[in-house]
């Protein structure tokens, strides 16, 4: 209970700062004050609030997906970024922009759908290739395979950028990672997929706990391991693809947040998943706030801020695992 109170309190504080602080300081009561200044109201409802909500959704999606992947693969270094899932989602999204793909019956959902397909296909290829290399599917094999695929997909993205004409600015800006000037339409686009992906992971929280003891033990406990693994992979890929499609590539959120959540509140996935969701939202809202205020009026890509936080944490986790004799 203390973990939820702390996490929700930090999230509310992050939302308050995200809405209030900026080049123009706006009091938080503007949200409910009908007699507030029209300019302040527009700043809050048309610029700040959709940005804060979208940052929260992206951070929450990446964090809960990272928590699920870490539990499924039993490795704290696993996350959408290191497994190559983010790169797969990026290829799907960049290809949509590059070729100008727009499917009539999908409309604005074309980009997130292609991004999700790229994420899921990459995840399946990583696991299949790792299985070919090592029948035992050791965690280090999966991580290294993810890095290989990530490097290859990065070169595919570079190729598309090299061949790009007018779309170059749009693709480069998108790849740097940002939730700036997205508006409520992007929130509406992401929200259905975030809900579905989170639901798929949430209903498998007990199964994730069982699989922490190994797949054979989970089978003895009555878990349909193959079916549950596929549901978790689909849910995690859906969340990653959605996050990447609306904000670009933002690394390390799915690595840092679940690790810190487990460190503070234990490893029970019944609590790790929802707490990672809340804390991921808080982290990215704060990182977005820093990115747009630290060298104002210039705005840094949000991925730069998360990398400054995530890279040292990644190194710390890796060092700790090596000391334990792990990966």
XYZ file of C-alpha atoms in Angstrom:
327
model
C 0.000 0.000 0.000
C 2.874 2.385 0.857
C 4.348 1.753 -2.605
C 1.102 2.785 -4.305
C 0.709 5.895 -2.141
C 4.296 6.965 -2.850
C 4.062 6.249 -6.590
C 0.721 8.003 -7.074
C 1.961 10.996 -5.050
C 5.039 11.313 -7.280
C 2.845 11.001 -10.387
C 0.498 13.775 -9.205
C 3.526 15.970 -8.417
C 4.984 15.270 -11.869
C 1.666 16.171 -13.561
C 1.437 19.393 -11.535
C 5.008 20.402 -12.506
C 4.476 19.362 -16.119
C 1.365 21.519 -16.436
C 2.581 24.516 -14.419
C 6.277 24.897 -15.248
C 7.579 26.187 -18.564
C 8.523 29.322 -20.442
C 5.205 30.699 -19.144
C 4.335 29.746 -15.567
C 0.689 28.740 -15.299
C -1.057 28.093 -11.940
C -2.479 24.574 -11.656
C -5.928 25.932 -10.718
C -6.281 27.014 -14.366
C -7.393 23.417 -14.956
C -10.669 23.931 -13.111
C -11.019 27.727 -12.951
C -13.659 28.687 -15.553
C -12.831 32.363 -15.126
C -9.090 31.924 -15.821
C -7.233 33.936 -18.440
C -7.985 32.643 -21.964
C -4.301 32.507 -22.942
C -3.397 30.496 -19.822
C -6.329 28.135 -20.461
C -5.193 27.527 -24.045
C -1.610 26.886 -22.898
C -2.813 24.324 -20.358
C -5.477 22.480 -22.376
C -4.048 22.684 -25.905
C -0.298 22.439 -25.268
C 0.750 21.324 -21.765
C -1.950 18.829 -20.747
C -1.940 16.705 -23.953
C 1.857 16.689 -23.785
C 1.879 15.556 -20.153
C -0.782 12.882 -20.781
C 1.061 11.551 -23.847
C 4.409 11.481 -22.004
C 2.682 9.600 -19.176
C 1.177 7.033 -21.562
C 4.504 6.479 -23.355
C 6.477 6.134 -20.117
C 3.873 3.833 -18.571
C 3.770 1.639 -21.709
C 7.542 1.223 -21.957
C 7.902 0.574 -18.206
C 5.213 -2.107 -17.907
C 6.423 -3.768 -21.134
C 9.964 -3.802 -19.719
C 8.728 -5.287 -16.433
C 6.910 -8.068 -18.308
C 9.896 -8.863 -20.561
C 12.264 -8.954 -17.572
C 10.006 -11.385 -15.713
C 9.362 -13.529 -18.798
C 13.067 -13.798 -19.655
C 14.173 -13.797 -16.009
C 16.763 -11.107 -16.680
C 16.941 -7.506 -15.383
C 18.754 -6.391 -18.558
C 15.777 -7.243 -20.777
C 13.677 -4.348 -22.004
C 12.111 -3.240 -25.322
C 15.277 -1.288 -26.158
C 17.901 -4.002 -25.517
C 15.768 -6.772 -27.058
C 15.504 -4.891 -30.343
C 11.725 -4.494 -30.043
C 11.997 -0.686 -30.111
C 14.116 -0.903 -33.272
C 11.531 -3.172 -34.895
C 8.780 -0.743 -33.975
C 10.897 2.107 -35.374
C 11.363 0.298 -38.691
C 7.588 -0.238 -38.934
C 6.904 3.428 -38.208
C 9.694 4.839 -40.424
C 8.604 2.579 -43.305
C 5.062 3.950 -42.932
C 6.380 7.523 -43.139
C 8.896 6.705 -45.882
C 6.444 4.993 -48.230
C 3.527 7.229 -47.236
C 1.416 4.219 -46.293
C -2.168 4.949 -45.297
C -4.725 2.151 -45.090
C -8.251 3.607 -45.483
C -10.026 1.494 -42.866
C -7.241 2.161 -40.317
C -6.900 5.910 -40.914
C -4.780 7.550 -38.198
C -4.162 4.103 -36.675
C -2.020 3.041 -39.673
C 1.213 4.259 -38.025
C 0.750 2.578 -34.608
C -0.491 -0.666 -36.221
C 2.570 -0.927 -38.500
C 4.799 -0.006 -35.565
C 3.238 -2.761 -33.425
C 3.599 -5.317 -36.216
C 7.289 -4.370 -36.536
C 7.764 -4.769 -32.777
C 6.013 -8.165 -32.614
C 7.783 -9.593 -35.689
C 11.153 -8.483 -34.285
C 10.427 -10.070 -30.899
C 9.452 -13.372 -32.556
C 12.547 -13.300 -34.815
C 14.830 -12.593 -31.848
C 13.437 -15.533 -29.877
C 13.442 -17.870 -32.919
C 17.038 -16.993 -33.810
C 18.161 -17.351 -30.189
C 16.546 -20.793 -30.110
C 18.478 -21.822 -33.241
C 21.754 -20.669 -31.693
C 21.064 -22.108 -28.240
C 18.345 -24.706 -27.669
C 18.507 -23.906 -23.966
C 17.490 -20.296 -24.713
C 19.927 -18.829 -22.186
C 19.183 -15.249 -21.272
C 22.535 -13.914 -22.481
C 21.838 -15.469 -25.889
C 18.497 -13.670 -26.141
C 20.021 -10.338 -25.059
C 22.901 -10.620 -27.556
C 20.475 -11.646 -30.315
C 18.374 -8.596 -29.516
C 21.449 -6.370 -29.821
C 22.330 -7.980 -33.196
C 18.819 -7.399 -34.547
C 18.785 -3.881 -33.149
C 22.030 -3.062 -34.990
C 20.733 -4.543 -38.242
C 17.396 -2.731 -38.015
C 19.258 0.486 -37.204
C 21.079 0.133 -40.546
C 17.725 -0.401 -42.312
C 16.471 2.860 -40.787
C 19.697 4.616 -41.863
C 19.183 3.329 -45.417
C 15.643 4.707 -45.539
C 16.883 8.052 -44.189
C 19.615 8.150 -46.869
C 16.981 7.561 -49.563
C 14.506 10.022 -48.098
C 13.604 13.276 -49.804
C 11.042 15.636 -48.333
C 10.213 13.365 -45.375
C 13.765 13.599 -43.958
C 13.017 16.297 -41.393
C 9.879 14.488 -40.214
C 11.683 11.144 -39.822
C 14.780 12.594 -38.106
C 12.649 14.639 -35.713
C 10.560 11.588 -34.937
C 13.569 9.295 -34.360
C 15.105 11.665 -31.787
C 12.144 11.045 -29.475
C 9.724 13.734 -28.410
C 6.145 14.340 -27.260
C 6.240 17.976 -28.341
C 3.333 19.442 -30.344
C 1.516 16.115 -30.604
C -1.881 17.232 -29.298
C -4.932 15.277 -28.162
C -5.192 13.372 -31.483
C -2.038 11.414 -30.597
C -3.420 10.672 -27.136
C -6.616 9.339 -28.726
C -4.549 7.272 -31.163
C -2.400 5.688 -28.438
C -4.944 5.179 -25.655
C -6.893 2.154 -27.044
C -3.686 0.189 -27.694
C -2.215 1.113 -24.297
C -5.381 -0.159 -22.588
C -5.418 -3.438 -24.552
C -1.667 -4.079 -24.133
C -1.760 -3.310 -20.404
C -4.794 -5.578 -19.969
C -2.975 -8.469 -21.713
C -0.032 -8.131 -19.322
C -2.188 -7.576 -16.236
C -4.210 -10.785 -16.724
C -0.915 -12.708 -16.892
C 0.598 -11.269 -13.691
C 0.247 -14.550 -11.744
C 1.573 -16.568 -14.675
C 4.631 -14.294 -14.821
C 5.233 -15.058 -11.142
C 4.989 -18.788 -11.860
C 7.380 -18.555 -14.835
C 10.004 -16.907 -12.630
C 10.598 -20.415 -11.218
C 11.105 -21.886 -14.701
C 8.797 -23.086 -17.441
C 8.677 -26.704 -16.237
C 7.620 -25.642 -12.751
C 5.015 -23.310 -14.259
C 3.591 -26.195 -16.320
C 3.287 -28.310 -13.167
C 1.358 -25.430 -11.585
C -1.148 -25.588 -14.441
C 0.123 -22.689 -16.580
C -0.315 -22.987 -20.345
C 3.195 -21.626 -20.894
C 3.110 -21.403 -24.706
C -0.203 -19.524 -24.785
C 0.705 -17.204 -21.911
C 4.126 -16.395 -23.376
C 2.504 -15.424 -26.670
C -0.027 -13.197 -24.878
C 2.764 -11.473 -22.949
C 4.854 -10.993 -26.100
C 1.863 -9.563 -27.977
C 0.959 -7.264 -25.076
C 4.544 -6.026 -24.616
C 5.042 -5.535 -28.354
C 1.732 -3.682 -28.650
C 2.737 -1.287 -25.877
C 6.225 -0.769 -27.298
C 4.938 -0.251 -30.840
C 2.355 2.257 -29.645
C 4.888 4.205 -27.587
C 7.382 4.327 -30.452
C 4.718 5.321 -33.001
C 3.675 8.458 -31.079
C 6.971 9.559 -29.532
C 9.840 8.024 -31.484
C 12.594 5.911 -29.961
C 13.030 6.579 -26.234
C 15.439 4.195 -24.578
C 16.051 2.828 -21.083
C 12.634 3.606 -19.523
C 11.698 -0.078 -19.701
C 15.012 -0.988 -18.092
C 15.325 1.557 -15.287
C 11.756 1.763 -13.941
C 11.044 -1.979 -13.385
C 14.482 -2.477 -11.844
C 14.024 0.380 -9.374
C 10.453 -0.747 -8.639
C 11.626 -4.260 -7.752
C 14.453 -2.835 -5.683
C 12.053 -0.686 -3.637
C 8.862 -2.770 -3.507
C 9.757 -6.414 -4.151
C 9.459 -8.714 -7.166
C 5.793 -9.821 -7.024
C 4.414 -9.048 -10.499
C 0.960 -8.388 -9.036
C 2.530 -5.173 -7.745
C 5.550 -4.715 -10.036
C 3.387 -4.318 -13.167
C 1.006 -1.601 -11.881
C 3.758 0.215 -9.951
C 6.022 0.175 -13.022
C 3.125 1.604 -15.042
C 2.668 4.488 -12.580
C 6.394 5.161 -12.065
C 7.110 4.971 -15.798
C 4.527 7.682 -16.398
C 6.094 9.848 -13.670
C 9.624 9.395 -14.992
C 8.846 10.367 -18.565
C 6.708 13.368 -17.553
C 9.653 14.633 -15.464
C 12.185 13.855 -18.243
C 10.002 15.745 -20.722
C 9.820 18.695 -18.319
C 13.626 18.707 -18.031
C 14.068 18.391 -21.810
C 12.023 21.537 -22.492
C 13.293 23.701 -19.608
C 16.963 22.840 -19.007
C 18.265 24.986 -21.901
C 15.079 26.940 -22.636
C 14.016 28.183 -25.165
C 15.836 25.351 -26.988
C 14.251 21.940 -26.444
C 16.283 18.750 -26.081
C 15.009 15.421 -27.446
C 13.516 13.496 -24.546
C 15.580 10.424 -25.505
C 18.742 12.343 -24.565
C 17.504 12.798 -20.990
C 16.423 9.154 -20.572
C 19.790 7.986 -21.959
C 21.677 10.147 -19.428
C 19.711 8.393 -16.670
C 19.474 4.941 -18.222
C 23.027 4.281 -19.432
C 24.641 4.486 -15.943
C 21.823 2.354 -14.467
C 22.306 -0.207 -17.265
C 26.047 -0.310 -16.478
C 25.306 -0.720 -12.745
C 22.868 -3.602 -13.304
C 25.286 -5.288 -15.722
C 28.168 -4.960 -13.240
C 26.018 -6.333 -10.417
C 24.917 -9.316 -12.538
C 28.524 -10.091 -13.469
C 29.547 -10.004 -9.811
C 26.764 -12.515 -9.089
C 27.962 -14.717 -11.946
C 25.012 -13.837 -14.179
C 24.931 -12.318 -17.657
